[in-house]
Tab-separated table of C-alpha atoms in Angstrom:
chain	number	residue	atom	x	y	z
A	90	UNK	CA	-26.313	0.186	-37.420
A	91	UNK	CA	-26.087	-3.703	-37.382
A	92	UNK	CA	-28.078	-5.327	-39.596
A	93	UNK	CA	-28.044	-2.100	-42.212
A	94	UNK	CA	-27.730	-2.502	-46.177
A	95	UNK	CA	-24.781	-1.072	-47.462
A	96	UNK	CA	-24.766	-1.070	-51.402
A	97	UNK	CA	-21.039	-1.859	-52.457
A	98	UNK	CA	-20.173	-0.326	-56.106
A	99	UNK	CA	-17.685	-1.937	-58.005
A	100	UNK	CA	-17.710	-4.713	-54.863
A	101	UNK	CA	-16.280	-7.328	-57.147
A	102	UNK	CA	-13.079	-5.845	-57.724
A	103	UNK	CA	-9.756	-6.091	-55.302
A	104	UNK	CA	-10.532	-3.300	-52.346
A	105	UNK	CA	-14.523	-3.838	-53.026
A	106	UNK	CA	-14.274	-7.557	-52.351
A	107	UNK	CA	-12.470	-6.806	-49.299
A	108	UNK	CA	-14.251	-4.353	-47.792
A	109	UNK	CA	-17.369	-6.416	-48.311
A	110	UNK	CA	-15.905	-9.176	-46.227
A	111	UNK	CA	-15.225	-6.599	-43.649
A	112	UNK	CA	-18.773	-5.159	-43.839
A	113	UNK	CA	-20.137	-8.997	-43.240
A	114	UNK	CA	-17.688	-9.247	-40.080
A	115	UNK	CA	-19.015	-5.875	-38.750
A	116	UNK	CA	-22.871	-7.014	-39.107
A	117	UNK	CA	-23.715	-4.657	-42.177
A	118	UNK	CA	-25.447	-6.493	-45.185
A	119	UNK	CA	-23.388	-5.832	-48.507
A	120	UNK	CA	-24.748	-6.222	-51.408
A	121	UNK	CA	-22.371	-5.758	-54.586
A	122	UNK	CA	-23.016	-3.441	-57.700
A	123	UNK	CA	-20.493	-4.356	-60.771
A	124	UNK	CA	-20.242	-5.130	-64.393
A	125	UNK	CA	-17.827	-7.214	-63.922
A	126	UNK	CA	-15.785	-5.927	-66.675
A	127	UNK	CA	-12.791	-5.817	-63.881
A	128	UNK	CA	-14.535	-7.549	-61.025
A	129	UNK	CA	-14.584	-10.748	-60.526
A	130	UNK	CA	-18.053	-13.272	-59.509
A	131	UNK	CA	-15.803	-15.119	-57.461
A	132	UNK	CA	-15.114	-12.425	-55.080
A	133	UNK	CA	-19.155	-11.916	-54.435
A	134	UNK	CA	-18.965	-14.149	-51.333
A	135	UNK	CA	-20.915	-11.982	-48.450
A	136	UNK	CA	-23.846	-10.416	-50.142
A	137	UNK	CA	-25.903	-10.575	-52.986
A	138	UNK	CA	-24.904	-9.501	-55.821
A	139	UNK	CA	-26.663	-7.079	-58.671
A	140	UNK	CA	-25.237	-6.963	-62.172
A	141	UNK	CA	-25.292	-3.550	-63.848
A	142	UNK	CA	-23.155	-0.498	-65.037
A	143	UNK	CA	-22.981	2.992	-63.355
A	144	UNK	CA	-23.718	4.712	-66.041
A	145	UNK	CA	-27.188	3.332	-66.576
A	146	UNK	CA	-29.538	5.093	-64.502
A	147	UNK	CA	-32.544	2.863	-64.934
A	148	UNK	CA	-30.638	-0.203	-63.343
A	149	UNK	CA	-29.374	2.292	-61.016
A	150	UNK	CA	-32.522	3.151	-59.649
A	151	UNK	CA	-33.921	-0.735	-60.081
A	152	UNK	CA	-31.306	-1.798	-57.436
A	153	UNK	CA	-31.527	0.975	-55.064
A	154	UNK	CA	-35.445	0.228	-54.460
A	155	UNK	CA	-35.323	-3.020	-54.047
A	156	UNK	CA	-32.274	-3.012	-51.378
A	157	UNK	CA	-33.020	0.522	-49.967
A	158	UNK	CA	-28.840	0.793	-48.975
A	159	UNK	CA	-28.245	3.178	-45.838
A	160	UNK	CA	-25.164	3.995	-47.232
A	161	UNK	CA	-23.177	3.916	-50.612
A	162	UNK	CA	-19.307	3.114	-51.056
A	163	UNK	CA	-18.392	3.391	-54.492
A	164	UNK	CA	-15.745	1.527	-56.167
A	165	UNK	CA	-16.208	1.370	-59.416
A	166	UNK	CA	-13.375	3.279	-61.494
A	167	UNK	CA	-11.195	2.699	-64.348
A	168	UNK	CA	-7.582	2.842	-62.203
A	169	UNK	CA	-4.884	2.109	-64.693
A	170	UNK	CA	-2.736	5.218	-64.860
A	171	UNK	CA	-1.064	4.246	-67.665
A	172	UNK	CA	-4.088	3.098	-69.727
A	173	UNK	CA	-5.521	6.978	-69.038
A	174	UNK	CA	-2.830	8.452	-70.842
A	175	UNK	CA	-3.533	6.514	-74.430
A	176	UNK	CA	-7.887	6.670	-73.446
A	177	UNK	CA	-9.054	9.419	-71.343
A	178	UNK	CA	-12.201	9.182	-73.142
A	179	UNK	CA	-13.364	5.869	-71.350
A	180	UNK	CA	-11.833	7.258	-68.041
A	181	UNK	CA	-13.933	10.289	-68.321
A	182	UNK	CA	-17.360	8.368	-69.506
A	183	UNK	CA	-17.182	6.167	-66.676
A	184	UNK	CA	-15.341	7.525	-63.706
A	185	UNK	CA	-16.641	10.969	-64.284
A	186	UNK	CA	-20.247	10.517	-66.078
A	187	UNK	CA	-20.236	7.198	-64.295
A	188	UNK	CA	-19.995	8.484	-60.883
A	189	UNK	CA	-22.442	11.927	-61.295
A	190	UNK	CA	-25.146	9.349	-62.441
A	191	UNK	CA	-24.572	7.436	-59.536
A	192	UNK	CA	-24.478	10.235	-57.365
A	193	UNK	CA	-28.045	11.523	-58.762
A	194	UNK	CA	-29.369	7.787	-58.658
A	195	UNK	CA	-28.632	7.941	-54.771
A	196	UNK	CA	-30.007	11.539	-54.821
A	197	UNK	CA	-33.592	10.376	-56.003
A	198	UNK	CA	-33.084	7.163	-53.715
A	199	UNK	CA	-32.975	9.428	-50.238
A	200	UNK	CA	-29.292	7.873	-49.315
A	201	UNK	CA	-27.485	10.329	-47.126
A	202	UNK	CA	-24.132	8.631	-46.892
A	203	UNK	CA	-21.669	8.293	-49.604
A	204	UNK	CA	-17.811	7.411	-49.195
A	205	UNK	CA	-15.709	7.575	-52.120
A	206	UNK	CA	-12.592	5.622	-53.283
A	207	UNK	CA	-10.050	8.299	-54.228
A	208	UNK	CA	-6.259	8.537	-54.408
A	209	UNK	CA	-3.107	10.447	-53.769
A	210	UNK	CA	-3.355	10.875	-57.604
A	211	UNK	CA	-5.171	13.629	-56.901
A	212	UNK	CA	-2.433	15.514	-55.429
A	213	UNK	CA	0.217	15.157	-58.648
A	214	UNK	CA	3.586	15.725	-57.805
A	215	UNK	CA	4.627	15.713	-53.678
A	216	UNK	CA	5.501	19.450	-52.967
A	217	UNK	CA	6.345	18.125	-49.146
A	218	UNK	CA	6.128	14.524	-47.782
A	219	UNK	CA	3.943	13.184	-46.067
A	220	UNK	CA	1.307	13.906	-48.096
A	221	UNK	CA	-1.760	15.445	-45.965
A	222	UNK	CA	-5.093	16.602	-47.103
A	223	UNK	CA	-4.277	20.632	-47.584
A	224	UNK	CA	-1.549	19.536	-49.990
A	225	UNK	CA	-2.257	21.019	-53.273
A	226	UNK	CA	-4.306	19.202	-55.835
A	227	UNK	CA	-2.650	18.921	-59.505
A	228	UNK	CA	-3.101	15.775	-60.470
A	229	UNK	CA	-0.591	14.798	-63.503
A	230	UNK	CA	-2.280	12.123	-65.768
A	231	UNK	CA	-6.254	11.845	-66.591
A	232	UNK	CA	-6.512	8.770	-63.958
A	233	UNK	CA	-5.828	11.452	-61.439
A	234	UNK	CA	-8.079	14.431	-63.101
A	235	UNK	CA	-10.586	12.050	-63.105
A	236	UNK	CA	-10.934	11.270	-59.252
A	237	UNK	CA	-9.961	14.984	-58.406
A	238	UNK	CA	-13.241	16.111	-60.254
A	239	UNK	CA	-15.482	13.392	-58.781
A	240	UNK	CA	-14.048	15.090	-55.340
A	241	UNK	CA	-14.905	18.536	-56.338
A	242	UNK	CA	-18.638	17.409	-57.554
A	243	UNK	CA	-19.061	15.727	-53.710
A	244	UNK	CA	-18.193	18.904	-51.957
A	245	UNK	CA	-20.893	20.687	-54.139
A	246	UNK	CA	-23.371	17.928	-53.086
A	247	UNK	CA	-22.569	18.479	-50.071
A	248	UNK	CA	-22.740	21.839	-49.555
A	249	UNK	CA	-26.002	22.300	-51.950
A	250	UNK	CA	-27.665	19.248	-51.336
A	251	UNK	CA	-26.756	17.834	-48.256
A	252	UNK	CA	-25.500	14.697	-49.703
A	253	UNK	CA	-22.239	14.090	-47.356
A	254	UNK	CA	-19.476	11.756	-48.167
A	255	UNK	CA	-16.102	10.858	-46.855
A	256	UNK	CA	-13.253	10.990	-49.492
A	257	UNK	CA	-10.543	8.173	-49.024
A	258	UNK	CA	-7.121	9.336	-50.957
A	259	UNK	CA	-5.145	5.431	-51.392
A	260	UNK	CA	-1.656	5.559	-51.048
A	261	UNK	CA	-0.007	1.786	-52.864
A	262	UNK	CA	-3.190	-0.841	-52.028
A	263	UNK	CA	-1.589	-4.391	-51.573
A	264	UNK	CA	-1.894	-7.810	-49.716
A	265	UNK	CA	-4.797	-10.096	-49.023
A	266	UNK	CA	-7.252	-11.525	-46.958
A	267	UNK	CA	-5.442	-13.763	-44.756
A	268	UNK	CA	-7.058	-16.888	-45.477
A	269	UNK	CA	-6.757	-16.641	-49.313
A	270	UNK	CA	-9.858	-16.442	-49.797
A	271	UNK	CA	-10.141	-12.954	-52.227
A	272	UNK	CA	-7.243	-11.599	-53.150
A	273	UNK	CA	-5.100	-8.623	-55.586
A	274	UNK	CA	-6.194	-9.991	-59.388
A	275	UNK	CA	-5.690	-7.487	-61.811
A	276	UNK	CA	-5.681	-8.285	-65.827
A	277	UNK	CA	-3.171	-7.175	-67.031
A	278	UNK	CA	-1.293	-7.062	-63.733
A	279	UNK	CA	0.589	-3.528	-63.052
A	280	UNK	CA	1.152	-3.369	-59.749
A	281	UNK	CA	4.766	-3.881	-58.005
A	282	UNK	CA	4.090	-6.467	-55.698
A	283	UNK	CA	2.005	-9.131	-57.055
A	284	UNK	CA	4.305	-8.588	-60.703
A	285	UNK	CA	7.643	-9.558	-57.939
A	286	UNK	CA	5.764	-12.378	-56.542
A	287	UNK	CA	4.889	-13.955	-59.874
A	288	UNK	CA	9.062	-13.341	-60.759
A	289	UNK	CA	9.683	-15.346	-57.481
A	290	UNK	CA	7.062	-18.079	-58.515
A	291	UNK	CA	8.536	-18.536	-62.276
A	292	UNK	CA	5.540	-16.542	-63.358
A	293	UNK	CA	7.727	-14.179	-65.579
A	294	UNK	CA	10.906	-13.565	-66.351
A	295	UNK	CA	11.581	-10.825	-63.644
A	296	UNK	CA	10.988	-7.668	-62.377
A	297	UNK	CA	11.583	-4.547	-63.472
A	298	UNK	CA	12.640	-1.185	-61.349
A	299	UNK	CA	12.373	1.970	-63.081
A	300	UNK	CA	14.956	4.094	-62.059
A	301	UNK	CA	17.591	3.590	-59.846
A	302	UNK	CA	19.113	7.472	-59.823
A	303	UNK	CA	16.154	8.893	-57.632
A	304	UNK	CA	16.998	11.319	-54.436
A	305	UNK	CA	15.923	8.788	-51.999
A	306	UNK	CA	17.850	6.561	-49.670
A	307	UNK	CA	18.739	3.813	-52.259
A	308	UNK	CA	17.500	5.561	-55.010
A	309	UNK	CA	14.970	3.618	-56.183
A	310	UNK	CA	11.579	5.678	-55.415
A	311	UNK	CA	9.626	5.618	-52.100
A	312	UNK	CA	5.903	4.181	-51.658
A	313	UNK	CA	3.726	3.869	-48.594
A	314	UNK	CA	2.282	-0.051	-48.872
A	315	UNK	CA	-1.219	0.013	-46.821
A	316	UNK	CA	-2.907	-3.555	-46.486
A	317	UNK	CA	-6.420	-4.163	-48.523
A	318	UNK	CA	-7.985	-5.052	-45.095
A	319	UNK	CA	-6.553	-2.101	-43.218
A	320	UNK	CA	-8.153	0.321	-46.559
A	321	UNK	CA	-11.312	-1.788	-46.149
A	322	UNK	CA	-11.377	-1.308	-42.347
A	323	UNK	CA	-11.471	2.482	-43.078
A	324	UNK	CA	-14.488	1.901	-45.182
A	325	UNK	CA	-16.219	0.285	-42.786
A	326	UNK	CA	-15.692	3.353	-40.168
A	327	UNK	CA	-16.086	5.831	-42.460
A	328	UNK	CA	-20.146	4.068	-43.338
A	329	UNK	CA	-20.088	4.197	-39.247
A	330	UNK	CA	-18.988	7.827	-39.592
A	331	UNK	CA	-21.664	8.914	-41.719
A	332	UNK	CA	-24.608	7.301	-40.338
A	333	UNK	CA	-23.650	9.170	-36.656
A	334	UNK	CA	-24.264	12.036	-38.499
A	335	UNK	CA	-20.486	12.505	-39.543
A	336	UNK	CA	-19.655	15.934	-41.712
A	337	UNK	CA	-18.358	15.091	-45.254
A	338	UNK	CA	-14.462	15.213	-44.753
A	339	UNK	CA	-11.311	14.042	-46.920
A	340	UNK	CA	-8.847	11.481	-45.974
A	341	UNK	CA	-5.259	10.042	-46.763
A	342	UNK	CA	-5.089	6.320	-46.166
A	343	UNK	CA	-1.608	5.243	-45.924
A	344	UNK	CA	0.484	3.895	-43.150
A	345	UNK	CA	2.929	7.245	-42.973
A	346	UNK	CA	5.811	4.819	-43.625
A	347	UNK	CA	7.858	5.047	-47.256
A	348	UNK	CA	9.341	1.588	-48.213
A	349	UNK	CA	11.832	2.147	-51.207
A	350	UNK	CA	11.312	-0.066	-54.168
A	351	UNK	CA	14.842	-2.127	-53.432
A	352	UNK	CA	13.330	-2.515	-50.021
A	353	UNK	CA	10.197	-4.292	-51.190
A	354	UNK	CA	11.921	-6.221	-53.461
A	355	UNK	CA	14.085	-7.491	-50.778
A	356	UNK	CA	11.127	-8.082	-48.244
A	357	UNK	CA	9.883	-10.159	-50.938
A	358	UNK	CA	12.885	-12.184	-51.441
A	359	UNK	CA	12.771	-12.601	-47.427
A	360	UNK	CA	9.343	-13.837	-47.151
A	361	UNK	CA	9.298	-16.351	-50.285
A	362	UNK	CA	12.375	-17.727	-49.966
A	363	UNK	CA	12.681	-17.348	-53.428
A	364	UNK	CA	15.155	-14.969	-55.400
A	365	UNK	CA	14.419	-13.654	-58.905
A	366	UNK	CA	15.616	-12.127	-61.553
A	367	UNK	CA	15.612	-7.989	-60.832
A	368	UNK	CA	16.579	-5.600	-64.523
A	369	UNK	CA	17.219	-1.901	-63.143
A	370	UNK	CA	16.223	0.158	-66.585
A	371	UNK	CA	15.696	3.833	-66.991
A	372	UNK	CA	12.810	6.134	-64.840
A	373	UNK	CA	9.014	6.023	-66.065
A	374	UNK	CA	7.604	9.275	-66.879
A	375	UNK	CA	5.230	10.174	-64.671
A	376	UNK	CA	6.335	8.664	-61.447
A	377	UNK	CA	6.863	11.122	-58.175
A	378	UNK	CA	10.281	10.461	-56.442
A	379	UNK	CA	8.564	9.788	-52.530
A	380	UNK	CA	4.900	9.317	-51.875
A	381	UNK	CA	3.885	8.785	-48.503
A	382	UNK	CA	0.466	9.701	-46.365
A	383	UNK	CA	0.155	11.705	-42.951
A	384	UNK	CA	-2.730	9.718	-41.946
A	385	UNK	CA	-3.386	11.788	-38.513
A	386	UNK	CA	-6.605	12.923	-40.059
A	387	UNK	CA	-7.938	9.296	-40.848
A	388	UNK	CA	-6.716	8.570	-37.091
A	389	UNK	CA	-8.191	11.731	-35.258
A	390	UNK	CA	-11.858	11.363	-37.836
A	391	UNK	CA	-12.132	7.602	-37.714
A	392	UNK	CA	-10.533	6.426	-35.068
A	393	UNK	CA	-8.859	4.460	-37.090
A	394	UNK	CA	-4.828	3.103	-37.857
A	395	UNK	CA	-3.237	0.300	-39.800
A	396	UNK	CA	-2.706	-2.885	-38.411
A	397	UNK	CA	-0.493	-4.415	-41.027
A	398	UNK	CA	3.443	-4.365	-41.923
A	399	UNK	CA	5.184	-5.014	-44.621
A	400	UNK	CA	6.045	-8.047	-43.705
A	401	UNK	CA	2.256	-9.066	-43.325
A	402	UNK	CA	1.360	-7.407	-46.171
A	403	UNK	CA	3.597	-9.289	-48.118
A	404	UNK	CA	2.623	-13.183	-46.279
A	405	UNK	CA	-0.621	-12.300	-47.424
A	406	UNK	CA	-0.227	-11.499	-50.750
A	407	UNK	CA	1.657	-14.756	-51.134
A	408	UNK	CA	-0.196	-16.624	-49.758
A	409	UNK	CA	-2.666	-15.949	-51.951
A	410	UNK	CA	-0.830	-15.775	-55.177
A	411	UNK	CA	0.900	-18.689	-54.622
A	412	UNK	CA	-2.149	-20.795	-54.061
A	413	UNK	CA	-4.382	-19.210	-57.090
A	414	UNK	CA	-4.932	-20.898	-60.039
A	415	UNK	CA	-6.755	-17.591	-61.538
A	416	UNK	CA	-3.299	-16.392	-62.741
């Protein structure tokens, strides 16, 4: 497999950028596929890279003759949960529309390998914890919908087409390459742990927890932290997977351990040295009390299990934060 084209969509963004680094390492040949509406050139570093939307087939097509990709990982989605709620129109033109013309692109193309960035958004509200893959799916804001009908449209290609794809549910992405160079750079930022570390560096005011009443050990709600290279590890396996002739499967990447929002904010404190401001205002709507992954699936399928801690996690994503300008 060394030495194969892998064609990386939306490989300019945070987990794409990452996994295309870990693609390079493995002796795969990445070559990125972004608009760069949310990506970022900077983070093409491993590959060349081919500007273009998903949702234009011609471009599409273009890209996939002239690199002739063994294998697809697709990346490009609109993530902002938040964002879904006041536009599910764009989320459903591009994550939805987006993705089927992707998938028929690679159809017409002859690419029999396909592994697809999902999320535990898919599941909507924790009826047990862990989370594993037989939990039910009833995903609770568009974001989710979106993902969870992308996943339904791959087991139809699958089963009718013989198109087969891995499915990778996230748990709470985070961290960063360890020598700073890529890195979590989201605009505007959204996510817990790079919005504390710019609180510790004078950034912004503070932080802000949303709730503090949950049923949880501290009562501030429970997340399972995975590192960006760990996620982009699985990537890499699940490519591996495929082209041994892998079935299609579904899989929860997450590290099976729940950190509680007071405890982040605390390893944070820890590792920069630095305490910060910290407003404890009233619960979000929309946010599950406890999500963590059973990840025995990934484990048994892939062979695969996280490398990275909190701690590390956190080191990382300091390191990198604290040395970037782009903020």
């Amino acid at each position: 497999m060394a030495g194969e084209t892998v064609l990386v969509v939306g490989g300019a963004g945070y987990i794409g950028s990452h996994t295309c680094l870990d693609l390079a390492n493995k002796g795969f040949q990445p070559v990125v596929y972004d608009n760069f509406s949310n990506g970022h050139r900077e983070f093409v570093k491993w590959g060349p890279a081919e500007e273009g939307d998903i949702r234009d087939r011609a471009r599409l097509d273009e890209v996939l003759a002239k690199h002739k990709p063994a294998a697809i990982l697709h990346f490009a989605a609109l993530i902002e949960v938040g964002e879904s709620v006041k536009d599910p129109v764009s989320f459903y033109e591009n994550n939805v529309i987006g993705t089927l013309t992707l998938l028929s692109a690679a159809q017409a193309a002859g690419v029999k390998a396909f592994v697809f960035s999902s999320t535990c958004a898919t599941y909507g509200l924790p009826q047990s914890v862990p989370l594993d893959e037989s939990h039910q799916q009833v995903p609770i804001n568009p974001y989710g919908r979106t993902k969870y009908i992308v996943e339904q449209a791959l087991a139809d290609y699958d089963q009718y087409k013989g198109l087969r794809s891995v499915v990778l549910r996230y748990f709470n992405a985070a961290g960063a390459d360890f020598e700073g160079r890529i890195g979590e750079w989201h605009t505007p930022e959204t996510h817990a742990i790079p919005l504390a570390i710019e609180a510790a560096l004078g950034r912004r005011q503070g932080f802000k927890v949303f709730g503090s009443d949950y049923d949880t050990r501290d009562g501030t709600c429970v997340r399972d932290y995975i590192h960006v290279l760990d996620l982009a590890d699985a990537h890499v396996r699940a490519v591996e997977y495929l082209l041994d002739g892998g079935e299609s499967v579904a899989l929860n990447l997450g590290t099976g351990t729940g950190t509680t929002v007071k405890e982040l904010l605390g390893t944070i404190e820890t590792v920069s040295k630095r305490p910060f401001p910290v407003e404890y205002v009233g619960r979000r709507e929309g946010d599950s009390t406890t999500l963590v992954a059973n990840n025995d699936k990934a484990r048994d399928i892939l062979g695969w299990s996280p490398q990275y801690d909190l701690s590390r996690i956190i080191e990382s994503a300091w390191n990198w934060h604290a040395k970037s300008n782009q903020h």
